[in-house]
Structure formats: C-alpha cells, structure tokens
Coordinates of N, CA and C in Angstrom, one line a residue:
X1258 N 0.8 -1.2 0.0 CA 0.0 0.0 0.0 C 0.9 1.3 0.0
X1259 N 2.0 1.2 0.7 CA 2.9 2.3 0.8 C 3.4 2.7 -0.6
X1260 N 3.8 1.6 -1.4 CA 4.3 1.9 -2.7 C 3.3 2.5 -3.6
X1261 N 2.0 2.1 -3.5 CA 1.0 2.7 -4.3 C 0.8 4.2 -4.0
X1262 N 0.9 4.5 -2.7 CA 0.8 5.9 -2.3 C 2.0 6.7 -2.8
X1263 N 3.2 6.1 -2.7 CA 4.4 6.7 -3.2 C 4.3 7.0 -4.7
X1264 N 3.7 6.1 -5.5 CA 3.5 6.3 -6.9 C 2.3 7.1 -7.3
X1265 N 1.6 7.5 -6.2 CA 0.4 8.4 -6.4 C -0.7 7.7 -7.2
X1266 N -0.9 6.4 -7.0 CA -2.0 5.7 -7.6 C -3.3 6.0 -6.9
X1267 N -4.4 6.1 -7.6 CA -5.7 6.3 -7.0 C -6.3 5.0 -6.9
X1268 N -6.7 4.5 -5.7 CA -7.3 3.3 -5.5 C -8.8 3.4 -5.7
X1269 N -9.4 2.5 -6.5 CA -10.8 2.5 -6.8 C -11.5 1.3 -6.2
X1270 N -12.7 1.4 -5.8 CA -13.4 0.3 -5.2 C -13.7 -0.7 -6.4
X1271 N -14.0 -1.9 -6.0 CA -14.3 -3.0 -6.9 C -15.6 -2.6 -7.7
X1272 N -15.5 -2.8 -9.0 CA -16.6 -2.4 -9.9 C -17.9 -3.0 -9.5
X1273 N -17.9 -4.3 -9.2 CA -19.2 -5.0 -9.0 C -19.9 -4.5 -7.8
X1274 N -19.2 -3.8 -6.9 CA -19.8 -3.3 -5.7 C -20.1 -1.8 -5.7
X1275 N -19.9 -1.2 -6.8 CA -20.1 0.3 -6.9 C -21.6 0.5 -7.2
X1276 N -22.2 1.3 -6.3 CA -23.6 1.7 -6.5 C -23.9 2.6 -7.7
X1277 N -22.8 3.1 -8.3 CA -22.9 4.1 -9.4 C -22.9 3.4 -10.8
X1278 N -22.7 2.0 -10.8 CA -22.6 1.3 -12.0 C -23.8 0.4 -12.2
X1279 N -24.2 0.3 -13.5 CA -25.3 -0.6 -13.9 C -24.7 -1.7 -14.7
X1280 N -25.4 -2.8 -14.9 CA -24.9 -3.9 -15.6 C -24.4 -3.5 -17.0
X1281 N -25.1 -2.6 -17.7 CA -24.6 -2.1 -19.0 C -23.2 -1.5 -18.9
X1282 N -22.9 -0.8 -17.8 CA -21.6 -0.2 -17.6 C -20.5 -1.3 -17.6
X1283 N -20.8 -2.5 -17.0 CA -19.8 -3.5 -16.9 C -19.4 -4.1 -18.3
X1284 N -20.3 -4.1 -19.2 CA -20.0 -4.5 -20.6 C -18.9 -3.6 -21.2
X1285 N -19.1 -2.3 -21.1 CA -18.2 -1.3 -21.6 C -16.8 -1.5 -20.9
X1286 N -16.8 -1.6 -19.6 CA -15.5 -1.6 -18.9 C -14.8 -3.0 -19.2
X1287 N -15.5 -4.1 -19.3 CA -14.9 -5.3 -19.6 C -14.2 -5.3 -21.0
X1288 N -14.9 -4.7 -21.9 CA -14.3 -4.5 -23.3 C -13.1 -3.6 -23.2
X1289 N -13.2 -2.5 -22.5 CA -12.1 -1.6 -22.4 C -10.9 -2.2 -21.7
X1290 N -11.2 -3.0 -20.7 CA -10.1 -3.8 -20.0 C -9.3 -4.7 -20.9
X1291 N -10.1 -5.4 -21.8 CA -9.4 -6.3 -22.8 C -8.5 -5.5 -23.7
X1292 N -9.0 -4.3 -24.1 CA -8.2 -3.5 -25.0 C -6.9 -3.0 -24.3
X1293 N -7.0 -2.7 -23.1 CA -5.8 -2.1 -22.4 C -4.9 -3.2 -21.8
X1294 N -5.3 -4.5 -21.8 CA -4.6 -5.6 -21.2 C -3.1 -5.6 -21.8
X1295 N -2.2 -5.7 -20.9 CA -0.8 -5.8 -21.3 C -0.1 -4.5 -21.7
X1296 N -0.9 -3.4 -21.8 CA -0.3 -2.1 -22.3 C 0.3 -1.4 -21.1
X1297 N 1.5 -0.9 -21.3 CA 2.1 -0.1 -20.2 C 1.8 1.4 -20.5
X1298 N 1.3 2.0 -19.4 CA 0.8 3.4 -19.5 C 1.7 4.2 -18.6
X1299 N 2.3 5.3 -19.1 CA 3.2 6.0 -18.3 C 2.6 7.3 -17.7
X1300 N 1.4 7.7 -18.1 CA 0.9 8.9 -17.5 C -0.6 9.0 -17.6
X1301 N -1.2 9.9 -16.8 CA -2.6 10.0 -16.8 C -3.1 10.5 -18.2
X1302 N -2.3 11.3 -18.9 CA -2.6 11.8 -20.2 C -2.8 10.7 -21.2
X1303 N -1.9 9.7 -21.1 CA -1.9 8.5 -21.9 C -3.2 7.7 -21.7
X1304 N -3.6 7.6 -20.4 CA -4.8 6.8 -20.1 C -6.0 7.5 -20.7
X1305 N -6.1 8.9 -20.6 CA -7.2 9.6 -21.1 C -7.2 9.5 -22.6
X1306 N -6.1 9.6 -23.3 CA -6.0 9.5 -24.7 C -6.5 8.1 -25.2
X1307 N -6.0 7.1 -24.5 CA -6.4 5.7 -24.9 C -7.9 5.4 -24.7
X1308 N -8.4 5.9 -23.6 CA -9.9 5.7 -23.3 C -10.7 6.5 -24.4
X1309 N -10.3 7.7 -24.7 CA -11.0 8.5 -25.7 C -11.0 7.8 -27.0
X1310 N -9.8 7.3 -27.4 CA -9.7 6.6 -28.7 C -10.5 5.4 -28.7
X1311 N -10.6 4.7 -27.6 CA -11.4 3.5 -27.5 C -12.9 3.8 -27.7
X1312 N -13.4 4.9 -27.0 CA -14.8 5.3 -27.1 C -15.1 5.7 -28.5
X1313 N -14.2 6.4 -29.1 CA -14.5 6.9 -30.5 C -14.4 5.7 -31.5
X1314 N -13.7 4.7 -31.2 CA -13.6 3.6 -32.1 C -14.8 2.7 -32.2
X1315 N -15.7 2.8 -31.2 CA -16.9 1.9 -31.1 C -18.0 2.5 -31.9
X1316 N -18.7 1.7 -32.7 CA -19.8 2.2 -33.5 C -21.1 2.3 -32.6
X1317 N -22.1 2.9 -33.2 CA -23.3 3.1 -32.5 C -24.0 1.9 -31.9
X1318 N -23.9 0.8 -32.7 CA -24.5 -0.5 -32.3 C -23.9 -1.1 -31.0
X1319 N -22.6 -0.8 -30.8 CA -21.9 -1.3 -29.6 C -22.6 -0.7 -28.4
X1320 N -22.9 0.6 -28.4 CA -23.5 1.3 -27.3 C -25.0 0.9 -27.1
X1321 N -25.6 0.8 -28.3 CA -27.1 0.4 -28.2 C -27.2 -1.0 -27.6
X1322 N -26.4 -1.9 -27.9 CA -26.4 -3.3 -27.3 C -26.2 -3.2 -25.8
X1323 N -25.3 -2.3 -25.4 CA -25.0 -2.2 -24.0 C -26.2 -1.6 -23.2
X1324 N -26.9 -0.7 -23.8 CA -28.1 -0.2 -23.2 C -29.2 -1.2 -23.1
X1325 N -29.4 -1.9 -24.2 CA -30.5 -2.9 -24.2 C -30.3 -4.1 -23.3
X1326 N -29.0 -4.5 -23.1 CA -28.7 -5.6 -22.2 C -28.5 -5.3 -20.9

C-alpha cells in the first residue's frame, strides 16, 4: 500500500460493488479492460487518450447493445 501511495495511484473500489454502475456499464468496462490488457501506460494523459480513442472507435450499435442488455 505504501508503494501505491508513493507512486500516487488512486485506489478505486471494486466495480461490482459500486452503486454508481449498472450492468450495462460492466460490458463497456470489460471490453475496455481487454483493449488495455498488457499495455504499459506512463501517464494520466496516456490513459485519457487511450480511453477517448477506445470510445471513439466503437460504433453506435456497440453502445445500443450495452443499453439494451
């Protein structure tokens, strides 16, 4: 835990237990997690750029399916 604080990582609660998320959110995050798997990210700017690129890469039907399910 000390090392995480030293590196200034922000700890987030487990997704499944977050009252702010719905099941449709989990589909989006699971797919995003697969896209980022194994990638080394050096800064917050890189994370933001990667997530924005991911969101823009998905077509309308991807989001429609997430809302319907």
